[in-house]
Structure formats: structure tokens, C-alpha cells
Short mmCIF file of C-alpha atoms and ligand atoms in Angstrom, two decimals:
data_model
loop_
_atom_site.label_atom_id
_atom_site.label_comp_id
_atom_site.label_asym_id
_atom_site.label_seq_id
_atom_site.Cartn_x
_atom_site.Cartn_y
_atom_site.Cartn_z
CA UNK A 238 84.90 158.63 51.35
CA UNK A 239 83.48 162.12 51.85
CA UNK A 240 80.83 161.19 54.33
CA UNK A 241 83.13 159.02 56.53
CA UNK A 242 83.30 161.84 58.99
CA UNK A 243 79.53 161.39 59.90
CA UNK A 244 79.96 158.00 61.22
CA UNK A 245 78.98 157.88 64.76
CA UNK A 246 78.03 161.53 64.91
CA UNK A 247 74.99 162.71 66.91
CA UNK A 248 72.58 164.39 64.54
CA UNK A 249 69.23 166.07 65.26
CA UNK A 250 66.67 166.53 62.47
CA UNK A 251 63.54 168.53 63.31
CA UNK A 252 60.47 167.79 61.24
CA UNK A 253 61.98 164.45 60.54
CA UNK A 254 58.82 162.23 60.85
CA UNK A 255 57.96 162.77 57.19
CA UNK A 256 58.72 164.67 53.91
CA UNK A 257 62.07 166.27 53.44
CA UNK A 258 63.17 165.94 57.11
CA UNK A 259 62.65 162.16 56.87
CA UNK A 260 64.75 162.01 53.70
CA UNK A 261 67.66 164.01 55.51
CA UNK A 262 67.38 161.69 58.56
CA UNK A 263 67.53 158.72 56.43
CA UNK A 264 70.56 159.81 54.57
CA UNK A 265 72.45 160.59 57.68
CA UNK A 266 71.34 157.22 59.32
CA UNK A 267 72.57 155.51 56.05
CA UNK A 268 75.94 157.17 56.60
CA UNK A 269 76.42 155.81 60.13
CA UNK A 270 75.24 158.78 62.10
CA UNK A 271 73.03 158.45 65.07
CA UNK A 272 69.76 160.39 64.52
CA UNK A 273 67.35 161.98 66.80
CA UNK A 274 63.99 162.06 64.68
CA UNK A 275 62.02 165.10 65.93
CA UNK A 276 58.38 165.97 65.32
CA UNK A 277 55.46 166.88 67.50
CA UNK A 278 53.61 163.62 66.95
CA UNK A 279 55.76 161.01 68.82
CA UNK A 280 54.23 157.97 67.29
CA UNK A 281 55.03 159.15 63.57
CA UNK A 282 58.71 160.23 64.79
CA UNK A 283 59.23 156.72 66.30
CA UNK A 284 57.78 155.01 63.27
CA UNK A 285 60.27 156.93 61.06
CA UNK A 286 63.24 156.04 63.43
CA UNK A 287 62.08 152.42 63.41
CA UNK A 288 62.41 152.43 59.52
CA UNK A 289 65.97 153.60 59.72
CA UNK A 290 66.85 151.10 62.55
CA UNK A 291 65.33 148.14 60.52
CA UNK A 292 67.62 149.25 57.53
CA UNK A 293 70.75 149.05 60.09
CA UNK A 294 70.90 152.59 61.26
CA UNK A 295 70.75 154.11 64.73
CA UNK A 296 67.79 156.30 65.29
CA UNK A 297 65.06 157.18 67.78
CA UNK A 298 62.03 159.24 67.81
CA UNK A 299 61.50 162.55 70.02
CA UNK A 300 58.39 164.73 70.43
CA UNK A 301 59.09 168.38 70.39
CA UNK A 302 57.55 171.50 69.08
CA UNK A 303 60.04 174.05 67.48
CA UNK A 304 58.02 177.04 68.61
CA UNK A 305 58.63 176.19 72.21
CA UNK A 306 62.06 176.94 73.71
CA UNK A 307 61.79 174.49 76.58
CA UNK A 308 60.91 171.66 74.04
CA UNK A 309 64.11 172.70 72.05
CA UNK A 310 66.20 172.44 75.22
CA UNK A 311 64.78 168.95 76.05
CA UNK A 312 65.43 167.97 72.45
CA UNK A 313 69.14 168.84 72.66
CA UNK A 314 69.53 167.17 75.95
CA UNK A 315 67.82 164.09 74.72
CA UNK A 316 70.29 163.78 71.84
CA UNK A 317 73.21 164.46 74.26
CA UNK A 318 71.90 161.69 76.62
CA UNK A 319 71.24 159.25 74.02
CA UNK A 320 74.06 159.79 71.59
CA UNK A 321 76.83 161.51 73.58
CA UNK A 322 76.38 165.09 72.35
CA UNK A 323 75.07 167.16 69.38
CA UNK A 324 77.37 167.23 66.35
CA UNK A 325 74.80 168.40 63.72
CA UNK A 326 71.43 170.20 63.77
CA UNK A 327 69.29 170.08 60.71
CA UNK A 328 66.76 172.81 61.37
CA UNK A 329 64.00 171.56 58.90
CA UNK A 330 60.58 171.69 60.47
CA UNK A 331 58.27 174.04 58.57
CA UNK A 332 54.70 174.66 57.53
CA UNK A 333 53.29 176.22 54.46
CA UNK A 334 49.44 176.96 54.46
CA UNK A 335 48.75 178.55 51.14
CA UNK A 336 46.53 181.60 51.43
CA UNK A 337 46.59 185.08 49.66
CA UNK A 338 47.38 188.12 51.75
CA UNK A 339 43.85 189.35 51.42
CA UNK A 340 42.46 186.13 52.90
CA UNK A 341 45.18 185.62 55.41
CA UNK A 342 44.54 186.21 59.15
CA UNK A 343 47.27 187.98 61.13
CA UNK A 344 47.23 184.77 63.32
CA UNK A 345 48.23 182.64 60.34
CA UNK A 346 51.16 184.97 59.54
CA UNK A 347 52.28 184.58 63.13
CA UNK A 348 51.83 180.79 63.13
CA UNK A 349 54.12 180.49 59.95
CA UNK A 350 56.79 182.85 61.45
CA UNK A 351 56.77 181.07 64.79
CA UNK A 352 57.39 177.58 63.22
CA UNK A 353 59.62 178.41 60.22
CA UNK A 354 61.70 181.46 61.45
CA UNK A 355 61.48 181.66 65.33
CA UNK A 356 61.61 177.79 65.31
CA UNK A 357 64.84 177.93 63.40
CA UNK A 358 66.21 180.41 65.95
CA UNK A 359 65.06 178.31 69.04
CA UNK A 360 66.31 175.05 67.80
CA UNK A 361 69.73 176.56 66.96
CA UNK A 362 69.93 178.47 70.28
CA UNK A 363 69.07 175.30 72.39
CA UNK A 364 71.75 173.34 70.45
CA UNK A 365 74.65 175.90 70.73
CA UNK A 366 75.82 174.62 74.21
CA UNK A 367 76.49 171.19 72.86
CA UNK A 368 77.70 172.10 69.21
CA UNK A 369 80.31 174.23 70.96
CA UNK A 370 81.75 171.28 72.70
CA UNK A 371 82.57 169.55 69.53
CA UNK A 372 84.69 172.25 68.01
CA UNK A 373 83.27 171.49 64.55
CA UNK A 374 79.57 171.77 65.01
CA UNK A 375 77.30 171.75 61.94
CA UNK A 376 73.96 173.54 61.41
CA UNK A 377 72.01 173.11 58.27
CA UNK A 378 68.82 175.01 57.65
CA UNK A 379 66.17 173.97 55.25
CA UNK A 380 65.08 177.12 53.68
CA UNK A 381 63.35 177.13 50.11
CA UNK A 382 63.76 178.76 46.68
CA UNK A 383 60.32 180.32 47.59
CA UNK A 384 61.14 183.71 49.17
CA UNK A 385 64.96 183.81 48.84
CA UNK A 386 64.66 183.49 45.07
CA UNK A 387 61.23 183.08 43.69
CA UNK A 388 57.66 184.14 44.52
CA UNK A 389 54.40 182.25 44.48
CA UNK A 390 50.86 183.48 45.19
CA UNK A 391 49.52 182.51 48.68
CA UNK A 392 52.92 182.35 50.22
CA UNK A 393 53.85 185.93 51.41
CA UNK A 394 54.21 184.81 54.89
CA UNK A 395 56.10 181.57 53.95
CA UNK A 396 58.48 183.34 51.50
CA UNK A 397 59.31 185.95 54.28
CA UNK A 398 59.95 183.27 56.74
CA UNK A 399 62.26 181.28 54.23
CA UNK A 400 64.08 184.55 53.28
CA UNK A 401 64.18 185.30 56.87
CA UNK A 402 66.07 182.14 57.69
CA UNK A 403 68.93 183.29 55.49
CA UNK A 404 69.12 186.69 57.09
CA UNK A 405 69.44 184.74 60.38
CA UNK A 406 72.04 182.44 59.00
CA UNK A 407 74.32 185.15 57.85
CA UNK A 408 74.80 186.75 61.24
CA UNK A 409 74.43 183.40 63.13
CA UNK A 410 77.43 181.90 61.15
CA UNK A 411 79.48 184.92 62.24
CA UNK A 412 78.63 184.67 65.94
CA UNK A 413 79.34 180.79 66.04
CA UNK A 414 82.46 180.93 63.94
CA UNK A 415 84.71 181.26 67.05
CA UNK A 416 83.45 177.74 68.10
CA UNK A 417 84.16 176.08 64.80
CA UNK A 418 80.45 175.82 63.91
CA UNK A 419 79.33 176.34 60.44
CA UNK A 420 75.75 177.45 59.46
CA UNK A 421 74.49 176.84 56.03
CA UNK A 422 71.31 176.36 54.24
CA UNK A 423 69.70 174.08 51.58
CA UNK A 424 67.04 175.67 49.17
CA UNK A 425 64.73 172.97 47.83
CA UNK A 426 62.78 173.39 44.80
CA UNK A 427 59.59 171.10 44.18
CA UNK A 428 60.28 168.00 46.15
CA UNK A 429 58.11 164.83 46.19
CA UNK A 430 56.69 164.47 49.60
CA UNK A 431 53.70 162.46 50.92
CA UNK A 432 51.66 165.78 50.77
CA UNK A 433 52.65 166.58 47.14
CA UNK A 434 51.86 163.02 46.06
CA UNK A 435 48.23 163.50 47.35
CA UNK A 436 47.74 166.22 44.61
CA UNK A 437 47.75 163.55 41.85
CA UNK A 438 49.85 162.27 38.96
CA UNK A 439 48.58 165.23 36.49
CA UNK A 440 49.58 167.89 38.92
CA UNK A 441 53.03 166.38 39.55
CA UNK A 442 53.44 166.02 35.80
CA UNK A 443 52.73 169.65 35.27
CA UNK A 444 55.19 170.80 37.98
CA UNK A 445 57.90 168.41 36.67
CA UNK A 446 57.54 170.23 33.22
CA UNK A 447 58.72 173.42 34.63
CA UNK A 448 61.97 171.82 35.73
CA UNK A 449 64.96 171.74 33.14
CA UNK A 450 66.04 168.24 34.53
CA UNK A 451 62.47 167.17 33.70
CA UNK A 452 61.65 165.63 37.13
CA UNK A 453 60.83 166.69 40.78
CA UNK A 454 63.28 166.21 43.47
CA UNK A 455 63.33 163.37 46.00
CA UNK A 456 63.64 163.98 49.77
CA UNK A 457 67.01 162.34 49.48
CA UNK A 458 68.23 164.97 47.24
CA UNK A 459 67.93 167.40 49.90
CA UNK A 460 69.42 164.88 52.36
CA UNK A 461 72.63 164.55 50.28
CA UNK A 462 73.05 168.29 50.14
CA UNK A 463 72.57 168.58 53.91
CA UNK A 464 75.04 165.62 54.50
CA UNK A 465 77.78 167.46 52.46
CA UNK A 466 77.32 170.47 54.41
CA UNK A 467 77.71 168.52 57.62
CA UNK A 468 80.81 166.66 56.56
CA UNK A 469 84.31 167.62 58.17
CA UNK A 470 85.37 168.30 54.47
CA UNK A 471 82.89 171.16 54.18
CA UNK A 472 84.30 172.79 57.28
CA UNK A 473 85.42 176.05 55.41
CA UNK A 474 82.00 176.61 54.09
CA UNK A 475 79.79 178.84 56.20
CA UNK A 476 76.76 181.20 55.69
CA UNK A 477 76.25 179.75 52.27
CA UNK A 478 73.25 178.37 50.35
CA UNK A 479 72.90 175.37 48.02
CA UNK A 480 69.89 175.39 45.63
CA UNK A 481 68.66 171.83 45.00
CA UNK A 482 65.96 172.33 42.25
CA UNK A 483 66.82 170.65 39.02
CA UNK A 484 67.32 173.93 37.44
CA UNK A 485 63.93 175.24 38.15
CA UNK A 486 64.71 178.87 38.93
CA UNK A 487 66.93 179.15 35.69
CA UNK A 488 64.52 179.53 32.65
CA UNK A 489 63.89 183.21 32.08
CA UNK A 490 60.50 182.40 30.28
CA UNK A 491 58.41 179.41 29.31
CA UNK A 492 59.86 179.96 25.92
CA UNK A 493 63.38 179.23 27.27
CA UNK A 494 62.07 175.80 28.59
CA UNK A 495 60.26 175.16 25.24
CA UNK A 496 63.48 175.53 23.25
CA UNK A 497 65.53 172.91 25.31
P1 NAP B 39 56.00 167.99 55.60
O1 NAP B 39 55.96 166.88 54.87
O2 NAP B 39 54.65 168.76 56.00
O3 NAP B 39 56.70 167.68 57.07
C1 NAP B 39 56.80 168.64 58.01
C2 NAP B 39 57.44 167.99 59.29
O4 NAP B 39 57.69 169.03 60.18
C3 NAP B 39 56.81 166.86 59.93
O5 NAP B 39 57.69 165.99 60.45
C4 NAP B 39 56.12 167.60 61.06
O6 NAP B 39 55.76 166.74 62.07
C5 NAP B 39 57.10 168.56 61.50
N1 NAP B 39 56.62 169.82 62.10
C6 NAP B 39 55.69 170.72 61.63
N2 NAP B 39 55.56 171.60 62.61
C7 NAP B 39 56.38 171.38 63.65
C8 NAP B 39 56.70 172.07 64.77
N3 NAP B 39 56.06 173.12 65.26
N4 NAP B 39 57.55 171.42 65.70
C9 NAP B 39 58.13 170.25 65.26
N5 NAP B 39 58.07 169.80 64.10
C10 NAP B 39 57.03 170.13 63.32
O7 NAP B 39 56.96 169.26 55.15
P2 NAP B 39 58.07 169.30 54.05
O8 NAP B 39 57.48 169.47 52.70
O9 NAP B 39 58.97 167.90 54.18
O10 NAP B 39 58.92 170.42 54.38
C11 NAP B 39 60.07 170.41 55.26
C12 NAP B 39 60.92 171.76 55.13
O11 NAP B 39 61.18 171.80 53.81
C13 NAP B 39 60.17 172.93 55.54
O12 NAP B 39 60.92 173.80 56.21
C14 NAP B 39 59.69 173.57 54.03
O13 NAP B 39 59.62 174.90 54.15
C15 NAP B 39 60.94 173.04 53.32
N6 NAP B 39 60.60 172.95 51.83
C16 NAP B 39 59.87 171.97 51.33
C17 NAP B 39 59.62 172.10 49.95
C18 NAP B 39 58.80 170.86 49.37
O14 NAP B 39 58.77 170.89 48.00
N7 NAP B 39 58.14 170.00 49.94
C19 NAP B 39 60.26 172.98 48.99
C20 NAP B 39 61.02 173.92 49.65
C21 NAP B 39 61.17 173.99 51.05
P3 NAP B 39 54.60 166.94 63.12
O15 NAP B 39 53.29 167.44 62.44
O16 NAP B 39 54.38 165.64 63.90
O17 NAP B 39 55.09 168.02 64.11
#
């Protein structure tokens, strides 16, 4: 079985207390990995970990802020202490306050960059000493279609941070290749998270209508793509992206969708 190689592996998922990160963490736990569930709020992170433990997995919560390097170092050490090393880092934590450029404060721009882009760098940097030791470390970054492929009003800062993650990845994968570490990214489309559900059924229906597969993605859809990139069998793939969006970026006009 493809994901056999994840059994017993030590996996860190940042931003795993809810949303996509929780879905990624759940999929890894279901495949026998030992998962450090990271978020700033310890209670929520521990509650998520407890769900995975109740389902037969191995997981525990950890409080850390991806914008703080000292936190990232403590996070990597905690995974090593609890689970014997760090085999996989899923750099997933992110924020996306929607605000147009005209309304955006310079501080909001900095906050989004600090979490999404610098946070990716800091989490990766802190894990390198441990990933190196495995000889086959894996880094999976959660980027987005927004920025690398598409645009959306209110998300100049977010789009720049998500495209920036891919620029980071393309050099990071070269620097880390000598250690057998691969660095890849998953680009989600519109995924159903707790936050999105709050926008109501009509809103969700409208969004699903823009997707050729006719539905929004589940958090586990991102988890399965991340899991594949973390397998031993994916070891010859590095610096690449997988778009997981139900075909959302493909229709060249609303008419293309209407004619399906
Ligand atoms: P979410 O539901 O808001 O969850 C965000 C998670 O990140 C939470 O666990 C949160 O926990 C944690 N977090 C936020 N800031 C953090 C920080 N500074 N340090 C550590 N943890 C932090 O978000 P999501 O929708 O699942 O998005 C997750 C990732 O997927 C992001 O990178 C986002 O850009 C990407 N993405 C999402 C979608 C989508 O449709 N949802 C689409 C494309 C890409 P705490 O608040 O406790 O820290």
C-alpha cells in the first residue's frame, strides 16, 4: 500500500487545530503516523489531537506561533522528544483577512506576510536539523490557487504570500536536496472549513457552481495530496505543486461552465 511508509513516522502539522491543517493531521494519523498538532491555542490543538487518539491514532497538541522562531525551535524539539525525530513537516498555518488594497493598513500586509510566508520559512528552518537526520525528510507546504494561479479582490497580501511560498520552495528544495529532503506544495481551491460553513448554504452552493466537479473540496482532499507527497514513493518529486481544486481554475469563461 502506497502510504505504508508513513507508519510510525513523526509528522508536524502547523495550523492543525482546525480547517485544512486538521484534515491533513487526521489523514496522517489514520495512516499510522505520530502527529504533532500545532496551533497557537493549546486547548484547540489538544482537542483536535484527542479526536485522532480516540479514533485509534497517535497525536498530541502543541502551542506555537509560526511567526516566532523560538516557538518553531521548541515545536521541532517537542516532536523529536515525543516521537523520536521529525520525518515530515506540513507547513500549513495561514491567515486570510479579506481587505482591498485601498483599505489595507501596512500592518495588515506585514501580519499576513509574517504568518503565511515568513512562518513557512521559520517552520522549515527549525525542522531542518531533524529532517536531515532521516535521509528522506519531507516538507509539504499549503499554498493556494489564489496568488500562484488566480486572483481575488481583497487578497493582494494573501496572494503575494501564497505565490511567495512557491518561490521559497523552488530554492529550498535545491538547498535541501543533498540531505534527501523533498519540498513540495499543495494548492487548494475552495475547501469546506468551519469558517466557510459559517457563510451559509446559499453562499456555499454559489461557490460550488463555479467548480467543474460541482462541489467544494473537503479538508481530507488536501490531506490525501499532502500524504502522497510525504510517502517514500514520492521521493523523486521535489519543488512541485499539486492543485487540488475540482478543476476550478480551468473554465476560461462562465460560458465554458454553462456548456458542461
Ligand atoms: P483556518 O480554518 O483559519 O485554520 C487556521 C489554522 O492555523 C488554525 O489551526 C490556527 O490555530 C492556525 N494558525 C493561524 N495563525 C497561526 C500562527 N501564527 N501560528 C500557528 N498557528 C496558526 O484556515 P484554513 O482555511 O484551514 O487554511 C489553512 C491553510 O490553507 C492556509 O495556509 C490557507 O492559506 C490555505 N488555504 C485555505 C483554503 C480554504 O479554502 N480554506 C484555500 C486555499 C488555501 P490558532 O488560531 O489557534 O493559532
